[in-house]
C-alpha positions as a Markdown table, in Angstrom:
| # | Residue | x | y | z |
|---|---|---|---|---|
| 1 | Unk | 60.0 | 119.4 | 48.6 |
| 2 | Unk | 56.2 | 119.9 | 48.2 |
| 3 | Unk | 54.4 | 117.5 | 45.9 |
| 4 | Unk | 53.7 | 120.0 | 43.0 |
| 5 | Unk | 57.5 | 121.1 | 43.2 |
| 6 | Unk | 58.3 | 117.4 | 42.6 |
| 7 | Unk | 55.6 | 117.3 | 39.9 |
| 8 | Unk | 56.8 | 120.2 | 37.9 |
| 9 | Unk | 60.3 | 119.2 | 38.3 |
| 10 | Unk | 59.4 | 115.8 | 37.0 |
| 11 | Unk | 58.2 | 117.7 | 33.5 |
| 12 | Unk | 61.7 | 119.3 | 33.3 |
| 13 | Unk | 64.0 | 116.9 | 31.0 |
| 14 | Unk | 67.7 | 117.7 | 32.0 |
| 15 | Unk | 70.7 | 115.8 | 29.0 |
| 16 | Unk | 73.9 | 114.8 | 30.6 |
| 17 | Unk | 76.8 | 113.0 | 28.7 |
| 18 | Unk | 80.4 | 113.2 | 29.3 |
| 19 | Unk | 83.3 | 111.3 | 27.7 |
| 20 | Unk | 85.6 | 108.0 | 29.3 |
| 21 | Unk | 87.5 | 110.2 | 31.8 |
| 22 | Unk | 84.2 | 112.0 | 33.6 |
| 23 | Unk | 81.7 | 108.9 | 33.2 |
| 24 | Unk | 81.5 | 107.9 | 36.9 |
| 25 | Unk | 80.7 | 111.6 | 37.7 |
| 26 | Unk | 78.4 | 111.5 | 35.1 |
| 27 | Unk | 76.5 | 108.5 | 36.4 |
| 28 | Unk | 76.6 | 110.2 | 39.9 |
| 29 | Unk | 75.3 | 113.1 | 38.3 |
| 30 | Unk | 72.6 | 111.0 | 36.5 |
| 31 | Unk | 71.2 | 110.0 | 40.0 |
| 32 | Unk | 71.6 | 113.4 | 41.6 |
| 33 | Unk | 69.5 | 114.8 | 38.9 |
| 34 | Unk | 66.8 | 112.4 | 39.4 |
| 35 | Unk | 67.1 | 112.8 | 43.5 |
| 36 | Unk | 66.4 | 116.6 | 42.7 |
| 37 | Unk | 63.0 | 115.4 | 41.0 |
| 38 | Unk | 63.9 | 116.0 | 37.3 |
| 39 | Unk | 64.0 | 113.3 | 34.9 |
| 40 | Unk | 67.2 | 113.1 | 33.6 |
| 41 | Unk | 68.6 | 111.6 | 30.0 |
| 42 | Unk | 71.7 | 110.2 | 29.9 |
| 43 | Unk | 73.7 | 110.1 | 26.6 |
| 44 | Unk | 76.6 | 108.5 | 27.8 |
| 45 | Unk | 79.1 | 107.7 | 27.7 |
| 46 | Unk | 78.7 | 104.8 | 30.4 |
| 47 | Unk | 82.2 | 103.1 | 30.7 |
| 48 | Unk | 85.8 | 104.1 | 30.0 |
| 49 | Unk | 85.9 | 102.9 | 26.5 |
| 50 | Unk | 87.6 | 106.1 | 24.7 |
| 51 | Unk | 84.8 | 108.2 | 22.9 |
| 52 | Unk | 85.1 | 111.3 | 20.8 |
| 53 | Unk | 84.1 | 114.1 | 23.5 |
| 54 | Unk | 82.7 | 116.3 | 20.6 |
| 55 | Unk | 80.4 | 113.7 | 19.3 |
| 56 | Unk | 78.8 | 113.8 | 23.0 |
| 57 | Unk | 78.5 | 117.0 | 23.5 |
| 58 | Unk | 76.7 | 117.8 | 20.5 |
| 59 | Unk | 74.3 | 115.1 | 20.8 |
| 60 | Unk | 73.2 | 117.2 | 24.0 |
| 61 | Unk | 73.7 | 120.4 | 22.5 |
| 62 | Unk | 71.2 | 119.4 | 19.6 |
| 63 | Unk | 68.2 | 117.7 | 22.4 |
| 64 | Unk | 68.6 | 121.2 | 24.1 |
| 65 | Unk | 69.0 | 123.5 | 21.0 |
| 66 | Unk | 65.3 | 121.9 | 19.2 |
| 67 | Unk | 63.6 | 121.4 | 22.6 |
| 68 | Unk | 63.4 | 117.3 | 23.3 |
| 69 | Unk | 65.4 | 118.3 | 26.4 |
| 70 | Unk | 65.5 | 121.5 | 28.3 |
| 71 | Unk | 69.0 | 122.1 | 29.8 |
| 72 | Unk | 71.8 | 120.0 | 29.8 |
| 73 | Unk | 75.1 | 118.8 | 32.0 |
| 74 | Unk | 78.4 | 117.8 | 30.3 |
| 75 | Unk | 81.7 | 116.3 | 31.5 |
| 76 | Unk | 84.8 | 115.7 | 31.0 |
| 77 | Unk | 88.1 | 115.8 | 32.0 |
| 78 | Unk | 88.3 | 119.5 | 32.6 |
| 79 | Unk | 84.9 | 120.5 | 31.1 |
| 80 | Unk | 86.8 | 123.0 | 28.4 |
| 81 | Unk | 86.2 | 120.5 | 25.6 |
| 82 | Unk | 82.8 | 119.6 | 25.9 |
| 83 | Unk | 81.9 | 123.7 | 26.4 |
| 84 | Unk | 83.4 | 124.4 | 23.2 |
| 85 | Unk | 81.8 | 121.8 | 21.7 |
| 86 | Unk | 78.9 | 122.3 | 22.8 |
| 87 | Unk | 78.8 | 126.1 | 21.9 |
| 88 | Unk | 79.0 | 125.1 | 18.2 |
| 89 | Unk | 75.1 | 124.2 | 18.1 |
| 90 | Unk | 73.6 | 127.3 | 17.0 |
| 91 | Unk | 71.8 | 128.7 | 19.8 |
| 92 | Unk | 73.3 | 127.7 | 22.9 |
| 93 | Unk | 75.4 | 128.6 | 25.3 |
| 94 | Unk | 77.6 | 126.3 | 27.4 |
| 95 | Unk | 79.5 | 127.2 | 30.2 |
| 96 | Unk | 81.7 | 125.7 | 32.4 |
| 97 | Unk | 81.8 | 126.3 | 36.3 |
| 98 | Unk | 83.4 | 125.1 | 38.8 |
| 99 | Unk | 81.6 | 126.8 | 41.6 |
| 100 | Unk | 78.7 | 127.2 | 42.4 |
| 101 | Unk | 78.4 | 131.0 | 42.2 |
| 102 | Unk | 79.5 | 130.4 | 38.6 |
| 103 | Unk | 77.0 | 127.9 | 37.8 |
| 104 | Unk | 74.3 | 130.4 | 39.3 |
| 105 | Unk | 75.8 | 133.8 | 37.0 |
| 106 | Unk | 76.0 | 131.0 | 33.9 |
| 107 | Unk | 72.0 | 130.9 | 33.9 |
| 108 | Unk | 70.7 | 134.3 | 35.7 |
| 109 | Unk | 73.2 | 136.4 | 34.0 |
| 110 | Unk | 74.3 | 134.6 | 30.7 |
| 111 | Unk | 71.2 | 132.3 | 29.9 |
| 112 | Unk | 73.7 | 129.6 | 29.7 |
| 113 | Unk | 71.6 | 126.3 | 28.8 |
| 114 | Unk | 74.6 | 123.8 | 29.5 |
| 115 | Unk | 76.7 | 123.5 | 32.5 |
| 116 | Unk | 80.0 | 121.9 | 32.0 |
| 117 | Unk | 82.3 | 120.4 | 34.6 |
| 118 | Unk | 85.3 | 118.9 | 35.1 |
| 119 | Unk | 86.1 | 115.7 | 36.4 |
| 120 | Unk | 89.9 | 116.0 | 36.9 |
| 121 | Unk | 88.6 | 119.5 | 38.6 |
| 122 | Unk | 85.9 | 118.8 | 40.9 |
| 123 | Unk | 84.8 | 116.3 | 43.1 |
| 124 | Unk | 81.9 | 114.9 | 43.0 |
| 125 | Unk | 79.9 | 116.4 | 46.3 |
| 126 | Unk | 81.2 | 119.7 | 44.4 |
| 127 | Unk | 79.8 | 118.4 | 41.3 |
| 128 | Unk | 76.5 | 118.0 | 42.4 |
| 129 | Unk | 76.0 | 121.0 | 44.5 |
| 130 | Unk | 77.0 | 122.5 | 41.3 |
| 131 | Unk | 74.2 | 120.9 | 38.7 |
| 132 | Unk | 71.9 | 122.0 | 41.8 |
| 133 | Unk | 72.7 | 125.6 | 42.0 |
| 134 | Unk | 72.4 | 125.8 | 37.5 |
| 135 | Unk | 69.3 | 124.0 | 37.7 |
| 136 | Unk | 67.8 | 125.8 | 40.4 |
| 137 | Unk | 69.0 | 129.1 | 38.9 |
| 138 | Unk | 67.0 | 131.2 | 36.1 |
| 139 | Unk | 67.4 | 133.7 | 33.6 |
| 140 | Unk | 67.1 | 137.4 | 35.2 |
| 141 | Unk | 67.0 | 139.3 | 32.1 |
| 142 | Unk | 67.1 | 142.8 | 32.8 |
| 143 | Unk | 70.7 | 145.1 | 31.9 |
| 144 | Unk | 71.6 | 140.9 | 30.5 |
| 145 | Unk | 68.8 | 140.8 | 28.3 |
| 146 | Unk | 70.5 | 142.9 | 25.7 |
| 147 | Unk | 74.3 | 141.4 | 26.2 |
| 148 | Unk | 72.5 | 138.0 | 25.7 |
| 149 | Unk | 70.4 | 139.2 | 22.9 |
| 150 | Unk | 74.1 | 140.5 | 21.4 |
| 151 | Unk | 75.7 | 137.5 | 21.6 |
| 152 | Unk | 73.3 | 135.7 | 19.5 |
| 153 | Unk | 73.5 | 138.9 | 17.0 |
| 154 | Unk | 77.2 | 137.9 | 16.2 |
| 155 | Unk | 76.0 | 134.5 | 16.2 |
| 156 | Unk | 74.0 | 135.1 | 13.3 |
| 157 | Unk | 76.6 | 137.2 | 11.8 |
| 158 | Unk | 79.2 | 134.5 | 11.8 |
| 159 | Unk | 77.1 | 131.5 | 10.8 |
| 160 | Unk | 76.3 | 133.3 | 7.2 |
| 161 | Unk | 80.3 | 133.3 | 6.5 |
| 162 | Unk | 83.2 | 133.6 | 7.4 |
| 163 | Unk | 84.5 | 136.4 | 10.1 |
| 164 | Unk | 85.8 | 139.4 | 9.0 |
| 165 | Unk | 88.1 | 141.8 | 11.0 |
């Protein structure tokens, strides 16, 4: 990686946080994302002391939703809770892969600012070729533009009451 790559990478501020069950592959993560040249802010959880997944996954959600961080990497057990979770910050979208050709669609076709994984799921060399492909990925826009612009439509929709059939 050419100096400059490493320098703008440097600039790029990537969240990850997972709960007790994924924190080892969190802290792998951690130094994975830092290998790749990003700085990388970790927001625990750092042991296996049992934590409220939500909590976590917000706390991310938020850093990336108002800009002190610019994408973000959760885990847990099977990365389902901390997506949901995470998708209840106005504004983002998390998605959880477990592949990396769904890591790659979750950002070029879907805009997706979180990845989620699981640790029960993947492995960790899996893990991290993942967070490499969604980092390395970006929005295409194009015939996505609008289905991304559409989601956030019914976002607003819904966040000034309650659905309606």
């Amino acid at each position: 990686m050419s100096d400059s790559t490493m320098a703008a990478r440097a600039a790029v501020r990537i969240a990850l946080g997972g709960d007790e069950a994924a924190f080892e592959l969190k802290a792998a993560l951690v130094e994975h994302v830092r290998s790749l040249g990003f700085e990388a802010v970790d927001f625990g959880t750092y042991n296996a002391e049992p934590v409220l997944y939500p909590d976590i996954a917000v706390r991310v959600a938020r850093a990336v939703a108002v800009g002190e961080v610019d994408r973000g990497v959760l885990v847990c057990g099977t990365g389902i809770g901390v997506a949901i979770s995470a998708n209840k910050v106005p504004g983002i979208r998390a998605a959880q892969a477990h592949d990396t050709y769904s890591a790659i669609k979750a950002r070029s076709s879907n805009d997706a600012q979180i990845v989620a994984l699981g640790s029960r799921v993947v492995g960790v060399e899996l893990a991290k070729s993942i967070v490499t492909a969604f980092l390395g990925a970006d929005f295409g826009g194009g015939a996505s533009s609008e289905k991304v612009a559409r989601i956030a439509d019914y976002e607003r929709e819904f966040s000034r009451g309650s659905p309606s059939a």
